[in-house]
PDB file of C-alpha atoms in Angstrom:
ATOM      1  CA  MET A   1      19.718   1.176   1.809  1.00 62.00           C
ATOM      2  CA  ARG A   2      15.939   1.433   1.352  1.00 70.00           C
ATOM      3  CA  PHE A   3      15.425   1.312   5.123  1.00 72.00           C
ATOM      4  CA  TYR A   4      18.024   4.020   5.615  1.00 73.00           C
ATOM      5  CA  MET A   5      16.597   6.372   2.993  1.00 81.00           C
ATOM      6  CA  ARG A   6      12.844   5.795   3.266  1.00 84.00           C
ATOM      7  CA  LEU A   7      12.201   5.296   6.961  1.00 85.00           C
ATOM      8  CA  PRO A   8      12.793   7.561   9.964  1.00 89.00           C
ATOM      9  CA  ARG A   9      16.351   7.560  11.327  1.00 87.00           C
ATOM     10  CA  ASN A  10      15.644   9.298  14.634  1.00 92.00           C
ATOM     11  CA  ASN A  11      12.813  10.549  16.845  1.00 91.00           C
ATOM     12  CA  ARG A  12      12.463  13.881  15.028  1.00 94.00           C
ATOM     13  CA  GLU A  13      12.041  12.083  11.712  1.00 94.00           C
ATOM     14  CA  PHE A  14       9.605   9.637  13.336  1.00 94.00           C
ATOM     15  CA  VAL A  15       7.457  12.622  14.329  1.00 95.00           C
ATOM     16  CA  VAL A  16       7.481  13.901  10.725  1.00 95.00           C
ATOM     17  CA  PHE A  17       6.640  10.419   9.420  1.00 95.00           C
ATOM     18  CA  LEU A  18       3.846  10.055  11.989  1.00 95.00           C
ATOM     19  CA  LEU A  19       2.401  13.464  11.119  1.00 96.00           C
ATOM     20  CA  VAL A  20       2.345  12.726   7.389  1.00 97.00           C
ATOM     21  CA  VAL A  21       0.831   9.249   7.763  1.00 96.00           C
ATOM     22  CA  SER A  22      -1.697  10.220  10.434  1.00 95.00           C
ATOM     23  CA  LEU A  23      -2.919  13.381   8.713  1.00 95.00           C
ATOM     24  CA  ILE A  24      -3.409  11.597   5.397  1.00 96.00           C
ATOM     25  CA  SER A  25      -5.033   8.590   7.062  1.00 95.00           C
ATOM     26  CA  VAL A  26      -7.445  10.445   9.300  1.00 94.00           C
ATOM     27  CA  ASN A  27      -8.570  12.701   6.431  1.00 93.00           C
ATOM     28  CA  ILE A  28      -9.368   9.705   4.225  1.00 95.00           C
ATOM     29  CA  ILE A  29     -10.311   6.893   6.589  1.00 95.00           C
ATOM     30  CA  ALA A  30     -12.569   8.793   9.024  1.00 92.00           C
ATOM     31  CA  PRO A  31     -14.841  10.349   6.373  1.00 93.00           C
ATOM     32  CA  LEU A  32     -14.913   7.151   4.317  1.00 93.00           C
ATOM     33  CA  LEU A  33     -15.876   4.954   7.270  1.00 92.00           C
ATOM     34  CA  THR A  34     -18.444   7.502   8.423  1.00 89.00           C
ATOM     35  CA  CYS A  35     -20.047   7.507   4.997  1.00 89.00           C
ATOM     36  CA  MET A  36     -20.048   3.704   4.939  1.00 91.00           C
ATOM     37  CA  GLU A  37     -21.819   3.789   8.298  1.00 87.00           C
ATOM     38  CA  ILE A  38     -24.467   6.484   7.664  1.00 85.00           C
ATOM     39  CA  GLY A  39     -24.565   6.828   3.889  1.00 89.00           C
ATOM     40  CA  PHE A  40     -22.561   8.643   1.257  1.00 90.00           C
ATOM     41  CA  SER A  41     -23.419  12.310   0.930  1.00 89.00           C
ATOM     42  CA  THR A  42     -21.580  15.594   0.988  1.00 89.00           C
ATOM     43  CA  GLN A  43     -23.193  16.341   4.338  1.00 88.00           C
ATOM     44  CA  SER A  44     -21.950  13.031   5.804  1.00 85.00           C
ATOM     45  CA  TRP A  45     -18.430  13.548   4.443  1.00 86.00           C
ATOM     46  CA  LEU A  46     -18.160  17.143   5.663  1.00 86.00           C
ATOM     47  CA  GLY A  47     -19.776  16.252   8.996  1.00 85.00           C
ATOM     48  CA  THR A  48     -16.714  14.232   9.957  1.00 87.00           C
ATOM     49  CA  TYR A  49     -14.571  17.354   9.861  1.00 88.00           C
ATOM     50  CA  SER A  50     -16.273  18.714  12.991  1.00 87.00           C
ATOM     51  CA  VAL A  51     -14.502  15.994  15.020  1.00 88.00           C
ATOM     52  CA  ILE A  52     -11.456  15.361  12.835  1.00 90.00           C
ATOM     53  CA  GLY A  53      -9.114  17.135  15.277  1.00 91.00           C
ATOM     54  CA  LEU A  54     -10.170  14.877  18.140  1.00 91.00           C
ATOM     55  CA  ALA A  55     -10.011  11.857  15.853  1.00 90.00           C
ATOM     56  CA  TRP A  56      -6.481  12.795  14.804  1.00 93.00           C
ATOM     57  CA  LEU A  57      -5.362  13.141  18.430  1.00 94.00           C
ATOM     58  CA  LEU A  58      -6.882   9.736  19.170  1.00 94.00           C
ATOM     59  CA  VAL A  59      -5.060   8.213  16.168  1.00 94.00           C
ATOM     60  CA  VAL A  60      -1.713   9.665  17.271  1.00 95.00           C
ATOM     61  CA  ALA A  61      -2.251   8.445  20.847  1.00 96.00           C
ATOM     62  CA  CYS A  62      -3.144   4.959  19.592  1.00 96.00           C
ATOM     63  CA  VAL A  63      -0.118   4.870  17.252  1.00 95.00           C
ATOM     64  CA  LEU A  64       2.166   5.739  20.159  1.00 95.00           C
ATOM     65  CA  ALA A  65       0.450   3.216  22.445  1.00 96.00           C
ATOM     66  CA  THR A  66       0.687   0.385  19.902  1.00 96.00           C
ATOM     67  CA  LYS A  67       4.165   1.159  18.541  1.00 94.00           C
ATOM     68  CA  ARG A  68       6.055  -1.409  20.641  1.00 95.00           C
ATOM     69  CA  PRO A  69       3.438  -4.178  20.315  1.00 97.00           C
ATOM     70  CA  ALA A  70       3.372  -3.590  16.534  1.00 95.00           C
ATOM     71  CA  GLU A  71       7.177  -3.849  16.383  1.00 93.00           C
ATOM     72  CA  TRP A  72       7.017  -7.112  18.361  1.00 96.00           C
ATOM     73  CA  LEU A  73       4.325  -8.496  16.040  1.00 96.00           C
ATOM     74  CA  THR A  74       6.288  -7.376  12.976  1.00 94.00           C
ATOM     75  CA  HIS A  75       9.290  -9.399  14.177  1.00 93.00           C
ATOM     76  CA  LYS A  76       7.013 -12.419  14.549  1.00 94.00           C
ATOM     77  CA  LEU A  77       5.639 -11.994  11.010  1.00 93.00           C
ATOM     78  CA  ALA A  78       8.897 -11.204   9.195  1.00 91.00           C
ATOM     79  CA  ASP A  79      12.430 -12.461   9.630  1.00 89.00           C
ATOM     80  CA  LYS A  80      15.394 -10.053   9.832  1.00 85.00           C
ATOM     81  CA  ASP A  81      16.659 -11.489   6.538  1.00 88.00           C
ATOM     82  CA  ASP A  82      13.380 -10.933   4.675  1.00 89.00           C
ATOM     83  CA  SER A  83      13.241  -8.340   1.927  1.00 90.00           C
ATOM     84  CA  TYR A  84      12.501  -4.666   2.491  1.00 87.00           C
ATOM     85  CA  ASN A  85       9.029  -5.096   0.987  1.00 90.00           C
ATOM     86  CA  MET A  86       8.212  -8.093   3.196  1.00 92.00           C
ATOM     87  CA  GLN A  87       9.304  -6.295   6.352  1.00 91.00           C
ATOM     88  CA  LEU A  88       7.362  -3.211   5.315  1.00 92.00           C
ATOM     89  CA  LEU A  89       4.233  -5.248   4.624  1.00 94.00           C
ATOM     90  CA  ALA A  90       4.571  -7.077   7.950  1.00 95.00           C
ATOM     91  CA  ASN A  91       4.913  -3.739   9.755  1.00 94.00           C
ATOM     92  CA  ILE A  92       1.886  -2.275   7.992  1.00 96.00           C
ATOM     93  CA  LEU A  93      -0.188  -5.388   8.741  1.00 96.00           C
ATOM     94  CA  ALA A  94       0.829  -5.404  12.402  1.00 97.00           C
ATOM     95  CA  SER A  95       0.223  -1.684  12.853  1.00 96.00           C
ATOM     96  CA  VAL A  96      -3.104  -1.640  11.038  1.00 97.00           C
ATOM     97  CA  LEU A  97      -4.300  -4.737  12.906  1.00 97.00           C
ATOM     98  CA  LEU A  98      -3.628  -3.214  16.319  1.00 97.00           C
ATOM     99  CA  LEU A  99      -4.791   0.274  15.407  1.00 97.00           C
ATOM    100  CA  SER A 100      -7.972  -0.928  13.717  1.00 96.00           C
ATOM    101  CA  VAL A 101      -8.974  -2.894  16.823  1.00 96.00           C
ATOM    102  CA  ALA A 102      -8.337   0.069  19.125  1.00 96.00           C
ATOM    103  CA  LEU A 103      -9.894   2.667  16.858  1.00 95.00           C
ATOM    104  CA  THR A 104     -12.938   0.546  16.010  1.00 94.00           C
ATOM    105  CA  LEU A 105     -13.708   0.594  19.723  1.00 93.00           C
ATOM    106  CA  LEU A 106     -12.621   4.139  20.615  1.00 93.00           C
ATOM    107  CA  ALA A 107     -13.302   6.328  17.565  1.00 90.00           C
ATOM    108  CA  PRO A 108     -17.124   6.092  17.730  1.00 87.00           C
ATOM    109  CA  MET A 109     -16.937   7.119  21.383  1.00 87.00           C
ATOM    110  CA  VAL A 110     -14.943  10.241  20.471  1.00 85.00           C
ATOM    111  CA  ALA A 111     -16.878  11.078  17.304  1.00 80.00           C
ATOM    112  CA  THR A 112     -20.451  10.469  18.431  1.00 80.00           C
ATOM    113  CA  GLY A 113     -20.362   9.946  22.188  1.00 82.00           C
ATOM    114  CA  GLU A 114     -21.228   6.281  21.704  1.00 81.00           C
ATOM    115  CA  THR A 115     -20.690   4.123  24.798  1.00 87.00           C
ATOM    116  CA  LEU A 116     -18.001   1.443  24.982  1.00 84.00           C
ATOM    117  CA  GLY A 117     -20.750  -1.144  25.363  1.00 85.00           C
ATOM    118  CA  HIS A 118     -22.307  -0.108  22.064  1.00 85.00           C
ATOM    119  CA  SER A 119     -18.885  -0.059  20.374  1.00 84.00           C
ATOM    120  CA  LEU A 120     -18.248  -3.587  21.651  1.00 89.00           C
ATOM    121  CA  SER A 121     -21.634  -4.797  20.421  1.00 89.00           C
ATOM    122  CA  GLN A 122     -20.915  -3.390  16.946  1.00 89.00           C
ATOM    123  CA  PHE A 123     -17.269  -4.502  16.845  1.00 93.00           C
ATOM    124  CA  ILE A 124     -17.785  -7.701  14.823  1.00 93.00           C
ATOM    125  CA  LEU A 125     -19.719  -5.759  12.187  1.00 92.00           C
ATOM    126  CA  ARG A 126     -17.378  -2.752  11.989  1.00 94.00           C
ATOM    127  CA  TRP A 127     -13.882  -4.137  12.468  1.00 96.00           C
ATOM    128  CA  PRO A 128     -13.432  -6.147   9.215  1.00 96.00           C
ATOM    129  CA  ARG A 129     -14.536  -3.155   7.130  1.00 96.00           C
ATOM    130  CA  ASN A 130     -12.399  -0.750   9.149  1.00 96.00           C
ATOM    131  CA  PHE A 131      -9.365  -3.044   8.892  1.00 97.00           C
ATOM    132  CA  GLY A 132      -9.752  -3.387   5.111  1.00 97.00           C
ATOM    133  CA  VAL A 133     -10.148   0.333   4.501  1.00 97.00           C
ATOM    134  CA  ALA A 134      -7.254   1.215   6.822  1.00 97.00           C
ATOM    135  CA  LEU A 135      -4.981  -1.425   5.265  1.00 97.00           C
ATOM    136  CA  PHE A 136      -5.726  -0.121   1.773  1.00 97.00           C
ATOM    137  CA  VAL A 137      -5.128   3.524   2.728  1.00 97.00           C
ATOM    138  CA  GLU A 138      -1.977   2.799   4.756  1.00 96.00           C
ATOM    139  CA  ALA A 139      -0.362   0.415   2.273  1.00 96.00           C
ATOM    140  CA  LEU A 140      -1.207   2.233  -0.937  1.00 96.00           C
ATOM    141  CA  ILE A 141      -1.575   5.918  -0.059  1.00 97.00           C
ATOM    142  CA  ALA A 142      -0.393   7.212   3.334  1.00 97.00           C
ATOM    143  CA  GLN A 143       2.800   5.252   3.954  1.00 95.00           C
ATOM    144  CA  PRO A 144       4.132   5.465   0.376  1.00 95.00           C
ATOM    145  CA  ILE A 145       3.728   9.246   0.534  1.00 96.00           C
ATOM    146  CA  ALA A 146       5.417   9.395   3.950  1.00 96.00           C
ATOM    147  CA  ARG A 147       8.304   7.252   2.670  1.00 94.00           C
ATOM    148  CA  ARG A 148       8.749   9.641  -0.266  1.00 95.00           C
ATOM    149  CA  VAL A 149       8.835  12.545   2.178  1.00 95.00           C
ATOM    150  CA  MET A 150      11.487  10.701   4.233  1.00 93.00           C
ATOM    151  CA  ASN A 151      13.525   9.926   1.119  1.00 92.00           C
ATOM    152  CA  ALA A 152      13.441  13.568   0.004  1.00 93.00           C
ATOM    153  CA  MET A 153      14.320  14.728   3.516  1.00 93.00           C
ATOM    154  CA  HIS A 154      17.255  12.303   3.676  1.00 92.00           C
ATOM    155  CA  LEU A 155      18.531  13.292   0.240  1.00 91.00           C
ATOM    156  CA  ARG A 156      18.557  16.939   1.357  1.00 92.00           C
ATOM    157  CA  LEU A 157      20.209  16.162   4.710  1.00 88.00           C
ATOM    158  CA  ASP A 158      22.830  13.900   3.114  1.00 87.00           C
ATOM    159  CA  ALA A 159      23.614  16.467   0.416  1.00 88.00           C
ATOM    160  CA  LYS A 160      23.937  19.176   3.062  1.00 88.00           C
ATOM    161  CA  ALA A 161      26.289  16.971   5.123  1.00 85.00           C
ATOM    162  CA  ALA A 162      28.494  16.154   2.116  1.00 77.00           C
TER     163      ALA A 162
END
């Protein structure tokens, strides 16, 4: 029942879920990682908002590109008979793992014009931090909010149908 009420049931709901998660994530993760990279200041935090639109488009593109591989990895990490929470955690881990690798390489190129070579040379230093921050934000902030939105949407739709 939790899957049915808290997760998208169709493509339209997937788009809503994706919008909620991606908008929350990009508005927290991008400024936070930028400040960790260049120093915490109001100027650093607000500076990320000049490229946040491009960063958001990159995030959405990467989510769509990694959706099937993340589903495959989720099935490898969690069994069909595992609990809702275990399957959810496996999905978050799989998604964040794939997205953090892609975005650690691509986001600096979009945000600062950094070359792929420089991104690759900095990957070992940046990726663990990026993965940790993204996992925290996804597991404890963005996805719980998106699941609440889905639950509220489903309660309204089910009440309307009844």
